[in-house]
Coordinates of C-alpha atoms in Angstrom, one line a residue:
X1 CA 0.0 0.0 0.0
X2 CA 1.2 3.5 -0.9
X3 CA -0.1 6.8 0.4
X4 CA 0.6 10.4 -0.2
X5 CA 3.3 12.0 1.9
X6 CA 2.4 14.5 4.5
X7 CA 4.6 17.2 6.1
X8 CA 5.0 16.3 9.8
X9 CA 5.1 20.0 10.6
X10 CA 1.5 20.6 9.5
X11 CA -0.7 19.6 12.5
X12 CA -3.7 21.6 11.2
X13 CA -3.6 19.8 7.9
X14 CA -3.4 16.4 9.7
X15 CA -6.4 17.4 11.9
X16 CA -8.3 18.3 8.8
X17 CA -7.5 15.0 7.2
X18 CA -8.7 13.2 10.4
X19 CA -11.9 15.2 10.5
X20 CA -12.6 14.4 6.9
X21 CA -12.3 10.6 7.6
X22 CA -14.6 11.0 10.6
X23 CA -17.2 12.9 8.6
X24 CA -17.1 10.2 5.9
X25 CA -17.8 7.5 8.5
X26 CA -20.5 9.6 10.0
X27 CA -22.2 10.1 6.6
X28 CA -22.4 6.3 6.3
X29 CA -24.1 6.0 9.6
X30 CA -26.5 8.9 8.8
X31 CA -27.7 7.0 5.7
X32 CA -28.6 4.0 7.8
X33 CA -31.6 4.7 10.0
X34 CA -31.3 1.6 12.1
X35 CA -27.8 2.0 13.6
X36 CA -27.6 5.5 15.0
X37 CA -24.7 5.8 17.4
X38 CA -23.2 2.5 16.3
X39 CA -19.8 4.0 15.5
X40 CA -19.6 5.8 18.8
X41 CA -20.6 2.7 20.7
X42 CA -18.0 0.5 18.9
X43 CA -15.3 3.1 19.5
X44 CA -16.1 3.3 23.2
X45 CA -16.3 -0.5 23.7
X46 CA -13.0 -0.9 21.8
X47 CA -11.5 1.7 24.1
X48 CA -12.7 -0.2 27.2
X49 CA -11.5 -3.5 25.9
X50 CA -8.1 -2.1 24.8
X51 CA -7.5 -0.7 28.3
X52 CA -8.5 -4.0 29.9
X53 CA -5.8 -5.9 28.1
X54 CA -3.2 -3.4 29.1
X55 CA -2.5 -1.7 25.7
X56 CA -0.6 1.6 25.8
X57 CA -2.8 4.7 25.9
X58 CA -1.8 5.8 22.4
X59 CA -2.7 2.3 21.0
X60 CA -6.0 2.4 22.8
X61 CA -6.8 5.7 21.2
X62 CA -5.8 4.4 17.8
X63 CA -8.0 1.4 18.1
X64 CA -10.9 3.5 19.2
X65 CA -10.5 5.7 16.1
X66 CA -10.4 2.6 14.0
X67 CA -13.6 1.4 15.7
X68 CA -15.3 4.6 14.7
X69 CA -14.1 4.3 11.1
X70 CA -14.5 0.5 10.7
X71 CA -17.6 0.7 8.4
X72 CA -16.4 3.5 6.2
X73 CA -16.6 1.2 3.2
X74 CA -20.4 1.1 3.5
X75 CA -20.3 4.5 1.7
X76 CA -20.3 2.3 -1.4
X77 CA -23.3 0.2 -0.5
X78 CA -26.5 1.2 -2.2
X79 CA -29.3 2.7 -0.1
X80 CA -31.7 -0.1 -1.1
X81 CA -29.4 -2.6 0.8
X82 CA -28.1 -0.3 3.6
X83 CA -31.6 1.1 4.5
X84 CA -33.6 -2.1 4.0
X85 CA -35.9 -2.5 7.0
X86 CA -36.0 -6.3 6.9
X87 CA -33.5 -9.1 6.8
X88 CA -31.1 -9.2 3.8
X89 CA -31.4 -12.0 1.3
X90 CA -28.3 -13.8 0.0
X91 CA -27.6 -11.4 -2.8
X92 CA -28.0 -8.3 -0.6
X93 CA -25.7 -9.9 2.0
X94 CA -23.1 -10.4 -0.7
X95 CA -23.3 -6.7 -1.4
X96 CA -22.8 -5.8 2.3
X97 CA -19.8 -8.1 2.4
X98 CA -18.0 -5.9 -0.1
X99 CA -17.7 -3.0 2.4
X100 CA -14.3 -4.0 3.8
X101 CA -12.7 -4.0 0.3
X102 CA -14.4 -0.8 -0.6
X103 CA -13.1 0.8 2.6
X104 CA -9.6 -0.5 1.7
X105 CA -9.8 1.2 -1.7
X106 CA -11.1 4.4 -0.2
X107 CA -8.2 4.6 2.2
X108 CA -5.5 3.2 0.0
X109 CA -3.9 6.6 -0.8
X110 CA -4.9 8.4 2.4
X111 CA -2.0 9.7 4.5
X112 CA -3.6 8.4 7.7
X113 CA -4.6 5.0 6.4
X114 CA -2.0 3.2 8.5
X115 CA -3.9 4.1 11.7
X116 CA -7.0 2.2 10.7
X117 CA -6.5 0.1 7.6
X118 CA -6.3 -3.3 9.4
X119 CA -9.5 -2.8 11.2
X120 CA -11.4 -1.4 8.2
X121 CA -10.3 -4.4 6.0
X122 CA -10.3 -7.2 8.5
X123 CA -13.0 -6.6 11.2
X124 CA -15.2 -9.4 9.8
X125 CA -12.5 -12.0 9.8
X126 CA -13.0 -14.8 12.4
X127 CA -10.5 -17.2 14.1
X128 CA -12.1 -20.2 12.5
X129 CA -11.3 -18.9 9.0
X130 CA -14.9 -18.5 8.0
X131 CA -15.0 -14.7 8.0
X132 CA -14.4 -12.3 5.1
X133 CA -12.9 -10.8 3.0
X134 CA -9.7 -12.9 3.2
X135 CA -10.7 -15.9 5.3
X136 CA -7.8 -15.3 7.7
X137 CA -7.7 -17.4 10.9
X138 CA -6.4 -17.0 14.4
X139 CA -3.5 -14.6 14.9
X140 CA -3.2 -14.0 11.2
X141 CA -6.0 -11.6 11.8
X142 CA -4.5 -8.3 13.2
X143 CA -5.1 -7.8 16.9
X144 CA -7.0 -4.5 16.5
X145 CA -9.3 -6.1 13.9
X146 CA -10.1 -9.0 16.3
X147 CA -10.8 -6.6 19.1
X148 CA -13.1 -4.3 17.1
X149 CA -14.8 -7.3 15.5
X150 CA -16.1 -8.4 19.0
X151 CA -17.4 -4.9 19.8
X152 CA -19.0 -4.6 16.4
X153 CA -20.8 -7.9 16.8
X154 CA -21.9 -7.2 20.3
X155 CA -23.4 -3.9 19.3
X156 CA -25.3 -5.5 16.4
X157 CA -26.7 -8.1 18.8
X158 CA -27.8 -5.5 21.4
X159 CA -29.3 -3.0 18.9
X160 CA -32.9 -3.0 17.9
X161 CA -34.0 -3.4 14.3
X162 CA -37.5 -3.1 12.8
X163 CA -37.7 -6.9 12.6
X164 CA -36.3 -7.7 16.0
X165 CA -35.6 -6.2 19.4
X166 CA -32.0 -5.9 20.6
X167 CA -30.8 -8.8 22.8
X168 CA -30.3 -8.2 26.5
X169 CA -26.7 -7.7 27.4
X170 CA -26.5 -10.9 29.3
X171 CA -27.7 -12.9 26.3
X172 CA -25.2 -11.3 23.9
X173 CA -22.4 -11.9 26.3
X174 CA -23.4 -15.5 26.6
X175 CA -23.3 -15.9 22.8
X176 CA -19.8 -14.3 22.6
X177 CA -18.6 -16.6 25.4
X178 CA -19.9 -19.7 23.5
X179 CA -18.4 -18.5 20.2
X180 CA -15.0 -17.8 21.7
X181 CA -12.2 -19.4 19.7
X182 CA -14.5 -19.7 16.6
X183 CA -16.2 -16.5 15.7
X184 CA -14.3 -14.4 18.3
X185 CA -10.7 -14.4 19.6
X186 CA -10.8 -16.6 22.7
X187 CA -8.6 -14.4 25.0
X188 CA -10.2 -11.1 23.9
X189 CA -13.7 -12.6 24.2
X190 CA -12.9 -13.6 27.8
X191 CA -11.9 -10.0 28.7
X192 CA -14.9 -8.6 26.9
X193 CA -17.4 -10.9 28.7
X194 CA -15.8 -10.1 32.0
X195 CA -16.1 -6.4 31.3
X196 CA -19.7 -6.8 30.3
X197 CA -20.6 -8.8 33.3
X198 CA -19.0 -6.1 35.5
X199 CA -21.3 -3.5 33.9
X200 CA -18.6 -1.7 31.9
X201 CA -20.9 -1.4 28.8
X202 CA -24.1 -0.5 30.5
X203 CA -23.6 3.3 29.8
X204 CA -22.7 2.5 26.2
X205 CA -25.4 0.0 25.0
X206 CA -28.4 1.9 23.7
X207 CA -26.7 5.3 23.8
X208 CA -25.3 7.7 21.2
X209 CA -23.1 9.7 23.5
X210 CA -22.2 9.7 27.2
X211 CA -25.4 9.8 29.2
X212 CA -27.6 10.2 26.0
X213 CA -29.9 7.2 25.3
X214 CA -31.4 6.5 22.0
X215 CA -35.1 7.2 21.2
X216 CA -37.1 4.8 19.0
X217 CA -39.6 5.7 16.3
X218 CA -43.0 4.4 17.3
X219 CA -44.0 4.1 13.6
X220 CA -41.2 2.1 12.1
X221 CA -38.5 1.3 14.7
X222 CA -35.5 3.3 13.6
X223 CA -33.6 5.3 16.2
X224 CA -34.2 8.9 17.1
X225 CA -31.0 10.6 18.1
X226 CA -30.5 13.7 20.2
X227 CA -27.4 15.7 20.7
X228 CA -25.6 17.2 23.7
X229 CA -27.0 20.6 22.7
X230 CA -30.6 19.5 22.2
X231 CA -33.1 21.5 24.2
X232 CA -36.8 20.8 25.2
X233 CA -39.1 21.9 22.4
X234 CA -36.7 21.1 19.6
X235 CA -37.8 18.6 16.9
X236 CA -36.3 15.5 15.4
X237 CA -37.4 13.5 12.4
X238 CA -37.3 9.8 12.0
X239 CA -34.6 9.1 9.3
X240 CA -36.7 6.3 7.7
X241 CA -40.3 7.6 7.7
X242 CA -42.1 10.9 8.0
X243 CA -42.7 10.8 11.7
X244 CA -41.8 13.9 13.7
X245 CA -40.8 14.0 17.3
X246 CA -40.5 16.8 19.9
X247 CA -38.0 16.6 22.7
X248 CA -39.9 17.0 26.0
X249 CA -38.6 17.3 29.5
X250 CA -39.5 14.5 31.9
X251 CA -38.3 13.4 35.3
X252 CA -35.8 11.2 33.6
X253 CA -34.5 13.8 31.2
X254 CA -35.5 14.4 27.6
X255 CA -38.1 12.2 25.9
X256 CA -38.9 12.0 22.2
X257 CA -42.7 12.5 21.9
X258 CA -44.4 11.7 18.6
X259 CA -46.2 14.8 17.5
X260 CA -47.1 14.2 13.8
X261 CA -45.5 14.0 10.4
X262 CA -43.0 16.0 8.5
X263 CA -43.8 17.6 5.2
X264 CA -41.5 17.0 2.2
X265 CA -38.6 14.7 1.7
X266 CA -36.4 13.3 4.4
X267 CA -32.9 14.7 4.7
X268 CA -29.9 13.3 6.5
X269 CA -29.4 14.6 10.0
X270 CA -26.5 16.9 10.6
X271 CA -23.5 15.6 12.6
X272 CA -23.3 16.3 16.3
X273 CA -20.5 18.9 16.1
X274 CA -19.9 18.9 19.8
X275 CA -19.4 15.1 19.9
X276 CA -17.2 15.3 16.8
X277 CA -15.0 18.0 18.4
X278 CA -14.6 15.9 21.6
X279 CA -13.6 12.8 19.6
X280 CA -11.2 14.8 17.4
X281 CA -9.5 16.1 20.6
X282 CA -9.2 12.6 21.9
X283 CA -7.6 11.2 18.8
X284 CA -5.5 14.2 17.7
X285 CA -2.5 12.9 19.8
X286 CA -2.2 10.1 17.2
X287 CA -1.1 12.7 14.7
X288 CA 1.9 13.9 16.6

């Protein structure tokens, strides 16, 4: 792999390049109405797991960044597949399986590719060799990809879709434990399950930011996201249908109340600039 050179004395340029990658990843998530907050959750769980196995702080930050960017290749997946409300058929699943290779191509010439490429390309490989795209097995799979792969699968299991509710945390941890050594790295799975049983992911599952839980559309099931700066009385639209919600203050914080329908076509929600700034600050030391 080759990539364009970058002057080490241009920190603002490097930050701009990192921000561009984060925005690209966020655009993918914004197109998918069923996975809001997925990238943040995977990044946060990867951070917790990396710390638990004693990785250096800089490596933990790098893997968290890679967790946020792991699905960047889905930018090349058609909306008809990415936004399908039901289960994918075999042909559609084959399209989804192209996203690691698309991500690799997107990043191939990027100056920061070395920070995240292994995760982007290999996070669906499995120790038993039945994963994709290369069918790697055991330690031939890069450590960071094995680590993010567990977090990615756990979030998929515990997240709600229109055709099924998210699993309870305990059930998802049980599945990971039983699949250790086959679908998941045995040692990492052991650490992950221990963290989960200790409640380390309770503030992450079902959230889009620290202390900010997801809302759910009563009409079709997709998630309703709110931001750090959201105030009572502001509106949010379901990204999949024309349902409109108003954020209302309750004893437990803000609640998304269904108040009617939008008028006109749906548009992608804007990124949470406050969250993006916080994440950029956390990962900027990787550029030094």
